[in-house]
Tab-separated table of N, CA, C and O and ligand atoms in Angstrom:
chain	number	residue	atom	x	y	z
A	7	MET	N	1.385	-21.863	0.857
A	7	MET	CA	0.337	-20.847	0.626
A	7	MET	C	-0.299	-20.385	1.927
A	7	MET	O	-0.503	-19.212	2.152
A	8	ILE	N	-0.603	-21.387	2.808
A	8	ILE	CA	-1.225	-21.005	4.080
A	8	ILE	C	-0.281	-20.085	4.863
A	8	ILE	O	-0.693	-19.095	5.437
A	9	GLY	N	0.992	-20.435	4.773
A	9	GLY	CA	1.974	-19.635	5.503
A	9	GLY	C	1.979	-18.183	5.041
A	9	GLY	O	1.917	-17.263	5.853
A	10	SER	N	1.954	-17.969	3.741
A	10	SER	CA	2.034	-16.579	3.275
A	10	SER	C	0.727	-15.837	3.571
A	10	SER	O	0.732	-14.643	3.864
A	11	ARG	N	-0.396	-16.577	3.535
A	11	ARG	CA	-1.660	-15.912	3.855
A	11	ARG	C	-1.663	-15.492	5.338
A	11	ARG	O	-2.141	-14.424	5.694
A	12	GLY	N	-1.117	-16.389	6.168
A	12	GLY	CA	-1.028	-16.066	7.600
A	12	GLY	C	-0.217	-14.796	7.817
A	12	GLY	O	-0.612	-13.927	8.585
A	13	ARG	N	0.881	-14.693	7.108
A	13	ARG	CA	1.706	-13.492	7.284
A	13	ARG	C	0.958	-12.240	6.822
A	13	ARG	O	1.084	-11.185	7.407
A	14	LEU	N	0.141	-12.408	5.787
A	14	LEU	CA	-0.613	-11.254	5.303
A	14	LEU	C	-1.564	-10.747	6.390
A	14	LEU	O	-1.686	-9.556	6.631
A	15	TRP	N	-2.244	-11.696	7.057
A	15	TRP	CA	-3.172	-11.279	8.111
A	15	TRP	C	-2.442	-10.618	9.263
A	15	TRP	O	-2.905	-9.619	9.807
A	16	ILE	N	-1.280	-11.175	9.601
A	16	ILE	CA	-0.511	-10.556	10.686
A	16	ILE	C	-0.113	-9.141	10.282
A	16	ILE	O	-0.223	-8.198	11.049
A	17	ALA	N	0.291	-8.994	9.026
A	17	ALA	CA	0.690	-7.667	8.558
A	17	ALA	C	-0.497	-6.708	8.603
A	17	ALA	O	-0.366	-5.560	9.027
A	18	ALA	N	-1.686	-7.204	8.209
A	18	ALA	CA	-2.861	-6.341	8.220
A	18	ALA	C	-3.189	-5.935	9.652
A	18	ALA	O	-3.524	-4.782	9.921
A	19	GLY	N	-3.093	-6.878	10.579
A	19	GLY	CA	-3.372	-6.578	11.982
A	19	GLY	C	-2.397	-5.549	12.522
A	19	GLY	O	-2.781	-4.605	13.200
A	20	ALA	N	-1.134	-5.704	12.201
A	20	ALA	CA	-0.123	-4.757	12.679
A	20	ALA	C	-0.375	-3.385	12.082
A	20	ALA	O	-0.256	-2.363	12.751
A	21	PHE	N	-0.784	-3.366	10.830
A	21	PHE	CA	-1.063	-2.086	10.162
A	21	PHE	C	-2.207	-1.362	10.879
A	21	PHE	O	-2.122	-0.191	11.200
A	22	MET	N	-3.277	-2.119	11.187
A	22	MET	CA	-4.422	-1.485	11.836
A	22	MET	C	-4.064	-1.017	13.238
A	22	MET	O	-4.472	0.054	13.663
A	23	ALA	N	-3.295	-1.847	13.967
A	23	ALA	CA	-2.908	-1.459	15.316
A	23	ALA	C	-2.058	-0.196	15.269
A	23	ALA	O	-2.153	0.667	16.123
A	24	ALA	N	-1.235	-0.083	14.228
A	24	ALA	CA	-0.338	1.066	14.139
A	24	ALA	C	-1.081	2.323	13.693
A	24	ALA	O	-0.755	3.420	14.123
A	25	THR	N	-2.090	2.165	12.832
A	25	THR	CA	-2.729	3.360	12.289
A	25	THR	C	-3.872	3.872	13.153
A	25	THR	O	-4.160	5.046	13.120
A	26	ALA	N	-4.519	3.010	13.951
A	26	ALA	CA	-5.676	3.476	14.717
A	26	ALA	C	-5.321	4.608	15.677
A	26	ALA	O	-5.940	5.666	15.615
A	27	PRO	N	-4.308	4.456	16.532
A	27	PRO	CA	-3.990	5.577	17.430
A	27	PRO	C	-3.469	6.782	16.661
A	27	PRO	O	-3.780	7.911	17.003
A	28	ALA	N	-2.729	6.547	15.585
A	28	ALA	CA	-2.196	7.658	14.801
A	28	ALA	C	-3.335	8.475	14.222
A	28	ALA	O	-3.309	9.700	14.245
A	29	ALA	N	-4.382	7.795	13.727
A	29	ALA	CA	-5.511	8.505	13.136
A	29	ALA	C	-6.201	9.362	14.194
A	29	ALA	O	-6.616	10.476	13.916
A	30	ALA	N	-6.306	8.833	15.426
A	30	ALA	CA	-6.969	9.594	16.482
A	30	ALA	C	-6.187	10.865	16.787
A	30	ALA	O	-6.754	11.902	17.050
A	31	GLN	N	-4.864	10.787	16.724
A	31	GLN	CA	-4.035	11.949	17.036
A	31	GLN	C	-3.991	12.923	15.860
A	31	GLN	O	-3.627	14.075	16.043
A	32	ALA	N	-4.336	12.434	14.679
A	32	ALA	CA	-4.140	13.242	13.493
A	32	ALA	C	-5.248	14.262	13.268
A	32	ALA	O	-5.213	14.971	12.285
A	33	ALA	N	-6.244	14.321	14.179
A	33	ALA	CA	-7.312	15.296	14.007
A	33	ALA	C	-6.682	16.668	13.827
A	33	ALA	O	-5.853	17.097	14.618
A	34	ASP	N	-7.066	17.311	12.761
A	34	ASP	CA	-6.372	18.502	12.328
A	34	ASP	C	-7.350	19.679	12.281
A	34	ASP	O	-8.192	19.770	11.398
A	35	ALA	N	-7.238	20.561	13.262
A	35	ALA	CA	-8.173	21.680	13.371
A	35	ALA	C	-8.068	22.620	12.170
A	35	ALA	O	-9.059	23.231	11.776
A	36	VAL	N	-6.874	22.735	11.588
A	36	VAL	CA	-6.715	23.620	10.433
A	36	VAL	C	-7.500	23.067	9.248
A	36	VAL	O	-8.214	23.796	8.554
A	37	ASN	N	-7.387	21.748	9.058
A	37	ASN	CA	-8.188	21.123	8.006
A	37	ASN	C	-9.677	21.243	8.347
A	37	ASN	O	-10.512	21.425	7.460
A	38	GLY	N	-9.993	21.134	9.636
A	38	GLY	CA	-11.386	21.285	10.076
A	38	GLY	C	-11.950	22.638	9.694
A	38	GLY	O	-13.115	22.743	9.301
A	39	LEU	N	-11.118	23.666	9.799
A	39	LEU	CA	-11.563	25.004	9.389
A	39	LEU	C	-11.834	25.036	7.887
A	39	LEU	O	-12.848	25.569	7.439
A	40	GLN	N	-10.936	24.431	7.110
A	40	GLN	CA	-11.143	24.391	5.652
A	40	GLN	C	-12.449	23.682	5.311
A	40	GLN	O	-13.233	24.154	4.488
A	41	LEU	N	-12.679	22.525	5.967
A	41	LEU	CA	-13.895	21.758	5.700
A	41	LEU	C	-15.125	22.554	6.133
A	41	LEU	O	-16.152	22.543	5.456
A	42	SER	N	-15.013	23.254	7.248
A	42	SER	CA	-16.143	24.040	7.745
A	42	SER	C	-16.469	25.168	6.778
A	42	SER	O	-17.642	25.452	6.523
A	43	ARG	N	-15.420	25.806	6.241
A	43	ARG	CA	-15.660	26.868	5.253
A	43	ARG	C	-16.384	26.303	4.050
A	43	ARG	O	-17.292	26.904	3.492
A	44	GLN	N	-15.974	25.103	3.655
A	44	GLN	CA	-16.510	24.473	2.456
A	44	GLN	C	-17.947	23.988	2.665
A	44	GLN	O	-18.803	24.204	1.827
A	45	TRP	N	-18.200	23.309	3.788
A	45	TRP	CA	-19.470	22.618	3.968
A	45	TRP	C	-20.460	23.324	4.874
A	45	TRP	O	-21.656	23.062	4.806
A	46	CYS	N	-19.998	24.147	5.783
A	46	CYS	CA	-20.877	24.647	6.830
A	46	CYS	C	-21.127	26.141	6.701
A	46	CYS	O	-22.093	26.649	7.253
A	47	SER	N	-20.254	26.863	5.982
A	47	SER	CA	-20.331	28.322	5.997
A	47	SER	C	-21.496	28.874	5.185
A	47	SER	O	-21.775	30.056	5.250
A	48	SER	N	-22.197	27.997	4.426
A	48	SER	CA	-23.377	28.507	3.721
A	48	SER	C	-24.475	28.852	4.719
A	48	SER	O	-25.351	29.647	4.410
A	49	CYS	N	-24.416	28.294	5.916
A	49	CYS	CA	-25.409	28.603	6.954
A	49	CYS	C	-24.775	29.185	8.212
A	49	CYS	O	-25.314	30.109	8.803
A	50	HIS	N	-23.661	28.605	8.627
A	50	HIS	CA	-23.060	28.998	9.905
A	50	HIS	C	-21.972	30.030	9.715
A	50	HIS	O	-21.240	30.001	8.713
A	51	LEU	N	-21.833	30.883	10.706
A	51	LEU	CA	-20.623	31.687	10.844
A	51	LEU	C	-19.576	30.727	11.401
A	51	LEU	O	-19.696	30.265	12.540
A	52	VAL	N	-18.584	30.346	10.587
A	52	VAL	CA	-17.676	29.282	11.009
A	52	VAL	C	-16.408	29.794	11.674
A	52	VAL	O	-15.643	29.019	12.235
A	53	GLU	N	-16.152	31.109	11.614
A	53	GLU	CA	-14.942	31.622	12.263
A	53	GLU	C	-15.198	33.042	12.730
A	53	GLU	O	-16.026	33.746	12.148
A	54	ALA	N	-14.486	33.432	13.748
A	54	ALA	CA	-14.649	34.780	14.257
A	54	ALA	C	-14.334	35.765	13.137
A	54	ALA	O	-13.347	35.594	12.421
A	55	GLY	N	-15.179	36.736	12.954
A	55	GLY	CA	-14.929	37.734	11.919
A	55	GLY	C	-15.487	37.372	10.560
A	55	GLY	O	-15.407	38.157	9.633
A	56	GLY	N	-16.060	36.178	10.423
A	56	GLY	CA	-16.674	35.792	9.152
A	56	GLY	C	-18.055	36.414	9.032
A	56	GLY	O	-18.452	37.221	9.864
A	57	THR	N	-18.760	36.023	7.996
A	57	THR	CA	-20.101	36.585	7.825
A	57	THR	C	-21.157	35.505	7.990
A	57	THR	O	-21.024	34.412	7.432
A	58	ALA	N	-22.180	35.814	8.783
A	58	ALA	CA	-23.272	34.878	8.985
A	58	ALA	C	-24.298	35.066	7.883
A	58	ALA	O	-24.512	36.175	7.408
A	59	ARG	N	-24.926	33.985	7.470
A	59	ARG	CA	-25.918	34.097	6.394
A	59	ARG	C	-27.351	34.023	6.925
A	59	ARG	O	-28.235	34.593	6.371
A	60	ASP	N	-27.580	33.218	7.964
A	60	ASP	CA	-28.947	33.137	8.491
A	60	ASP	C	-28.941	32.774	9.969
A	60	ASP	O	-27.983	33.061	10.671
A	61	SER	N	-29.989	32.113	10.409
A	61	SER	CA	-30.174	31.941	11.841
A	61	SER	C	-29.403	30.765	12.439
A	61	SER	O	-29.531	30.478	13.611
A	62	ALA	N	-28.606	30.085	11.661
A	62	ALA	CA	-27.836	28.986	12.228
A	62	ALA	C	-26.859	29.552	13.261
A	62	ALA	O	-26.289	30.611	13.050
A	63	PRO	N	-26.683	28.853	14.388
A	63	PRO	CA	-25.778	29.375	15.421
A	63	PRO	C	-24.340	29.468	14.912
A	63	PRO	O	-23.921	28.660	14.093
A	64	SER	N	-23.598	30.466	15.399
A	64	SER	CA	-22.205	30.623	14.962
A	64	SER	C	-21.335	29.548	15.599
A	64	SER	O	-21.614	29.085	16.706
A	65	PHE	N	-20.275	29.149	14.919
A	65	PHE	CA	-19.389	28.125	15.479
A	65	PHE	C	-18.719	28.599	16.768
A	65	PHE	O	-18.652	27.842	17.723
A	66	PRO	N	-18.217	29.850	16.833
A	66	PRO	CA	-17.658	30.276	18.124
A	66	PRO	C	-18.708	30.202	19.234
A	66	PRO	O	-18.394	29.819	20.355
A	67	GLY	N	-19.957	30.527	18.896
A	67	GLY	CA	-21.030	30.448	19.889
A	67	GLY	C	-21.285	29.016	20.327
A	67	GLY	O	-21.411	28.736	21.524
A	68	ILE	N	-21.341	28.109	19.362
A	68	ILE	CA	-21.546	26.694	19.682
A	68	ILE	C	-20.405	26.204	20.573
A	68	ILE	O	-20.623	25.551	21.590
A	69	SER	N	-19.171	26.541	20.197
A	69	SER	CA	-18.005	26.039	20.918
A	69	SER	C	-17.958	26.533	22.343
A	69	SER	O	-17.526	25.824	23.241
A	70	ASN	N	-18.399	27.765	22.561
A	70	ASN	CA	-18.297	28.329	23.897
A	70	ASN	C	-19.489	27.988	24.777
A	70	ASN	O	-19.518	28.373	25.938
A	71	ASP	N	-20.447	27.258	24.228
A	71	ASP	CA	-21.520	26.723	25.058
A	71	ASP	C	-20.888	25.663	25.961
A	71	ASP	O	-20.264	24.722	25.466
A	72	PRO	N	-21.006	25.819	27.288
A	72	PRO	CA	-20.372	24.846	28.186
A	72	PRO	C	-20.857	23.423	27.940
A	72	PRO	O	-20.156	22.461	28.264
A	73	ALA	N	-22.038	23.269	27.363
A	73	ALA	CA	-22.575	21.927	27.112
A	73	ALA	C	-21.916	21.264	25.908
A	73	ALA	O	-22.095	20.068	25.677
A	74	THR	N	-21.163	22.022	25.115
A	74	THR	CA	-20.557	21.459	23.912
A	74	THR	C	-19.322	20.635	24.241
A	74	THR	O	-18.374	21.130	24.830
A	75	THR	N	-19.381	19.376	23.888
A	75	THR	CA	-18.256	18.455	24.081
A	75	THR	C	-18.012	17.762	22.745
A	75	THR	O	-18.906	17.749	21.884
A	76	PRO	N	-16.825	17.180	22.564
A	76	PRO	CA	-16.584	16.436	21.317
A	76	PRO	C	-17.654	15.365	21.097
A	76	PRO	O	-18.097	15.157	19.967
A	77	GLN	N	-18.094	14.711	22.187
A	77	GLN	CA	-19.104	13.653	22.052
A	77	GLN	C	-20.405	14.228	21.514
A	77	GLN	O	-21.048	13.641	20.644
A	78	ARG	N	-20.807	15.388	22.046
A	78	ARG	CA	-22.062	15.981	21.616
A	78	ARG	C	-21.984	16.427	20.157
A	78	ARG	O	-22.926	16.265	19.385
A	79	LEU	N	-20.836	16.979	19.762
A	79	LEU	CA	-20.668	17.399	18.373
A	79	LEU	C	-20.740	16.202	17.439
A	79	LEU	O	-21.373	16.261	16.384
A	80	ARG	N	-20.082	15.102	17.848
A	80	ARG	CA	-20.114	13.895	17.007
A	80	ARG	C	-21.533	13.380	16.869
A	80	ARG	O	-21.961	12.994	15.790
A	81	ALA	N	-22.275	13.359	17.976
A	81	ALA	CA	-23.658	12.876	17.938
A	81	ALA	C	-24.481	13.767	17.008
A	81	ALA	O	-25.284	13.279	16.223
A	82	TRP	N	-24.216	15.068	17.098
A	82	TRP	CA	-24.959	16.012	16.257
A	82	TRP	C	-24.668	15.762	14.783
A	82	TRP	O	-25.557	15.712	13.946
A	83	LEU	N	-23.386	15.574	14.464
A	83	LEU	CA	-22.993	15.369	13.066
A	83	LEU	C	-23.438	14.007	12.540
A	83	LEU	O	-23.651	13.846	11.348
A	84	ALA	N	-23.584	13.039	13.432
A	84	ALA	CA	-23.995	11.704	13.004
A	84	ALA	C	-25.472	11.686	12.631
A	84	ALA	O	-25.908	10.868	11.839
A	85	ALA	N	-26.257	12.602	13.193
A	85	ALA	CA	-27.695	12.614	12.940
A	85	ALA	C	-28.126	14.013	12.518
A	85	ALA	O	-28.627	14.782	13.313
A	86	PRO	N	-27.881	14.365	11.270
A	86	PRO	CA	-28.202	15.724	10.808
A	86	PRO	C	-29.694	16.016	10.952
A	86	PRO	O	-30.512	15.136	10.731
A	87	HIS	N	-30.018	17.221	11.365
A	87	HIS	CA	-31.410	17.632	11.526
A	87	HIS	C	-31.866	18.274	10.221
A	87	HIS	O	-31.031	18.701	9.416
A	88	PRO	N	-33.178	18.404	10.029
A	88	PRO	CA	-33.707	18.828	8.725
A	88	PRO	C	-33.033	20.030	8.064
A	88	PRO	O	-32.698	19.924	6.890
A	89	PRO	N	-32.756	21.146	8.756
A	89	PRO	CA	-32.164	22.248	7.990
A	89	PRO	C	-30.766	21.926	7.480
A	89	PRO	O	-30.317	22.490	6.506
A	90	MET	N	-30.093	21.017	8.144
A	90	MET	CA	-28.738	20.687	7.735
A	90	MET	C	-28.777	19.552	6.727
A	90	MET	O	-29.458	18.566	6.923
A	91	PRO	N	-28.047	19.706	5.626
A	91	PRO	CA	-28.032	18.633	4.632
A	91	PRO	C	-27.412	17.383	5.235
A	91	PRO	O	-26.592	17.476	6.138
A	92	GLY	N	-27.823	16.221	4.750
A	92	GLY	CA	-27.236	14.978	5.215
A	92	GLY	C	-25.839	14.850	4.659
A	92	GLY	O	-25.620	14.308	3.590
A	93	LEU	N	-24.884	15.387	5.380
A	93	LEU	CA	-23.512	15.402	4.888
A	93	LEU	C	-22.892	14.037	5.101
A	93	LEU	O	-23.021	13.452	6.158
A	94	ASP	N	-22.222	13.570	4.083
A	94	ASP	CA	-21.564	12.276	4.173
A	94	ASP	C	-20.127	12.528	4.623
A	94	ASP	O	-19.210	12.587	3.820
A	95	ILE	N	-19.983	12.730	5.915
A	95	ILE	CA	-18.683	13.126	6.448
A	95	ILE	C	-17.901	11.883	6.859
A	95	ILE	O	-18.382	11.088	7.660
A	96	ALA	N	-16.717	11.730	6.322
A	96	ALA	CA	-15.856	10.613	6.703
A	96	ALA	C	-15.387	10.825	8.135
A	96	ALA	O	-15.333	11.951	8.619
A	97	LYS	N	-15.064	9.729	8.797
A	97	LYS	CA	-14.656	9.777	10.194
A	97	LYS	C	-13.504	10.755	10.410
A	97	LYS	O	-13.535	11.575	11.327
A	98	ALA	N	-12.496	10.699	9.567
A	98	ALA	CA	-11.329	11.566	9.746
A	98	ALA	C	-11.717	13.030	9.571
A	98	ALA	O	-11.212	13.903	10.278
A	99	GLN	N	-12.629	13.288	8.631
A	99	GLN	CA	-13.060	14.665	8.394
A	99	GLN	C	-13.881	15.165	9.570
A	99	GLN	O	-13.767	16.306	9.990
A	100	GLU	N	-14.724	14.269	10.120
A	100	GLU	CA	-15.519	14.626	11.285
A	100	GLU	C	-14.592	14.966	12.453
A	100	GLU	O	-14.797	15.955	13.160
A	101	ASP	N	-13.540	14.163	12.644
A	101	ASP	CA	-12.577	14.434	13.717
A	101	ASP	C	-11.962	15.817	13.535
A	101	ASP	O	-11.766	16.547	14.499
A	102	ASP	N	-11.640	16.176	12.294
A	102	ASP	CA	-11.025	17.472	12.032
A	102	ASP	C	-11.997	18.607	12.353
A	102	ASP	O	-11.615	19.606	12.950
A	103	ILE	N	-13.252	18.441	11.945
A	103	ILE	CA	-14.240	19.486	12.208
A	103	ILE	C	-14.469	19.619	13.709
A	103	ILE	O	-14.533	20.722	14.245
A	104	VAL	N	-14.570	18.479	14.403
A	104	VAL	CA	-14.754	18.513	15.858
A	104	VAL	C	-13.536	19.175	16.510
A	104	VAL	O	-13.675	20.023	17.399
A	105	ALA	N	-12.332	18.841	16.040
A	105	ALA	CA	-11.112	19.443	16.601
A	105	ALA	C	-11.131	20.953	16.374
A	105	ALA	O	-10.775	21.729	17.270
A	106	TYR	N	-11.564	21.357	15.193
A	106	TYR	CA	-11.630	22.791	14.914
A	106	TYR	C	-12.634	23.475	15.841
A	106	TYR	O	-12.343	24.493	16.462
A	107	LEU	N	-13.823	22.886	15.957
A	107	LEU	CA	-14.848	23.484	16.812
A	107	LEU	C	-14.361	23.579	18.256
A	107	LEU	O	-14.544	24.598	18.916
A	108	MET	N	-13.716	22.519	18.749
A	108	MET	CA	-13.246	22.540	20.133
A	108	MET	C	-12.121	23.567	20.298
A	108	MET	O	-11.945	24.121	21.372
A	109	SER	N	-11.368	23.826	19.221
A	109	SER	CA	-10.271	24.794	19.312
A	109	SER	C	-10.799	26.222	19.460
A	109	SER	O	-10.062	27.124	19.847
A	110	LEU	N	-12.074	26.431	19.134
A	110	LEU	CA	-12.654	27.776	19.237
A	110	LEU	C	-13.096	28.094	20.665
A	110	LEU	O	-13.447	29.221	20.967
A	111	LYS	N	-13.121	27.094	21.519
A	111	LYS	CA	-13.619	27.302	22.888
A	111	LYS	C	-12.856	28.428	23.580
A	111	LYS	O	-11.651	28.566	23.422
A	112	SER	N	-13.615	29.209	24.355
A	112	SER	CA	-13.104	30.329	25.161
A	112	SER	C	-12.176	31.252	24.385
A	112	SER	O	-11.078	31.542	24.811
A	113	GLN	N	-12.639	31.692	23.231
A	113	GLN	CA	-11.916	32.730	22.499
A	113	GLN	C	-12.575	34.057	22.808
A	113	GLN	O	-13.775	34.094	22.984
B	22	HEC	C1	-28.329	24.272	5.317
B	22	HEC	C2	-27.826	25.044	6.437
B	22	HEC	C3	-26.792	24.375	7.336
B	22	HEC	C4	-25.594	23.798	6.979
B	22	HEC	C5	-24.974	23.667	5.590
B	22	HEC	C6	-24.976	23.357	8.213
B	22	HEC	N1	-25.786	23.647	9.279
B	22	HEC	FE1	-25.407	23.210	11.236
B	22	HEC	N2	-27.207	24.015	11.776
B	22	HEC	C7	-28.072	24.667	10.920
B	22	HEC	C8	-29.175	25.230	11.702
B	22	HEC	C9	-30.343	26.033	11.137
B	22	HEC	C10	-28.928	24.875	13.046
B	22	HEC	C11	-29.806	25.185	14.264
B	22	HEC	C12	-30.871	24.119	14.326
B	22	HEC	C13	-31.473	23.966	15.666
B	22	HEC	O1	-31.059	24.616	16.624
B	22	HEC	O2	-32.377	23.117	15.753
B	22	HEC	C14	-27.678	24.118	13.062
B	22	HEC	C15	-27.110	23.589	14.196
B	22	HEC	C16	-25.848	22.997	14.257
B	22	HEC	C17	-25.220	22.502	15.463
B	22	HEC	C18	-25.829	22.447	16.855
B	22	HEC	C19	-25.617	23.732	17.567
B	22	HEC	C20	-26.025	23.631	19.013
B	22	HEC	O3	-26.745	24.516	19.462
B	22	HEC	O4	-25.600	22.675	19.682
B	22	HEC	C21	-23.993	22.035	15.121
B	22	HEC	C22	-22.936	21.421	16.024
B	22	HEC	C23	-23.863	22.238	13.696
B	22	HEC	N3	-25.009	22.808	13.198
B	22	HEC	C24	-22.746	21.910	12.968
B	22	HEC	C25	-22.645	22.007	11.595
B	22	HEC	C26	-21.460	21.611	10.854
B	22	HEC	C27	-20.172	21.059	11.483
B	22	HEC	C28	-21.739	21.837	9.537
B	22	HEC	C29	-20.837	21.554	8.343
B	22	HEC	C30	-20.310	20.209	8.257
B	22	HEC	C31	-23.086	22.381	9.462
B	22	HEC	N4	-23.593	22.473	10.727
B	22	HEC	C32	-23.718	22.736	8.283
B	22	HEC	C33	-27.946	24.794	9.563
B	22	HEC	C34	-26.900	24.282	8.794
């Protein structure tokens, strides 16, 4: 029994080692756009040519701010400010949204 449990842990460790870098690479800007349309477009202009609803800054504008980095976007999304709803964004979804926002830079 101990032997098979040991193998299970080794398998779990190998699985995590294999999936962690893959997940980091899997950030998908196209999915990020879909999520942004779904969750952010009620306030933000999320794509060039879309329609803005209010005073929230446009995503192309945010992206082209030289101060905008993936780290800053993550920090922003981790601590939503009052006008923004407390979105329960999963890590992978956050990566996709950040990838999408960064893909808008210098358009
Ligand atoms: C209920 C309206 C609302 C929704 C929904 C919303 N936001 Fe915002 N967001 C705002 C407003 C208003 C500001 C500007 C607040 C400020 O400057 O203090 C803002 C600011 C931001 C900023 C900072 C911009 C800067 O100047 O650095 C980021 C990044 C951002 N939002 C991302 C998002 C993302 C990503 C989503 C979707 C997951 C989202 N927001 C959904 C209203 C919203």
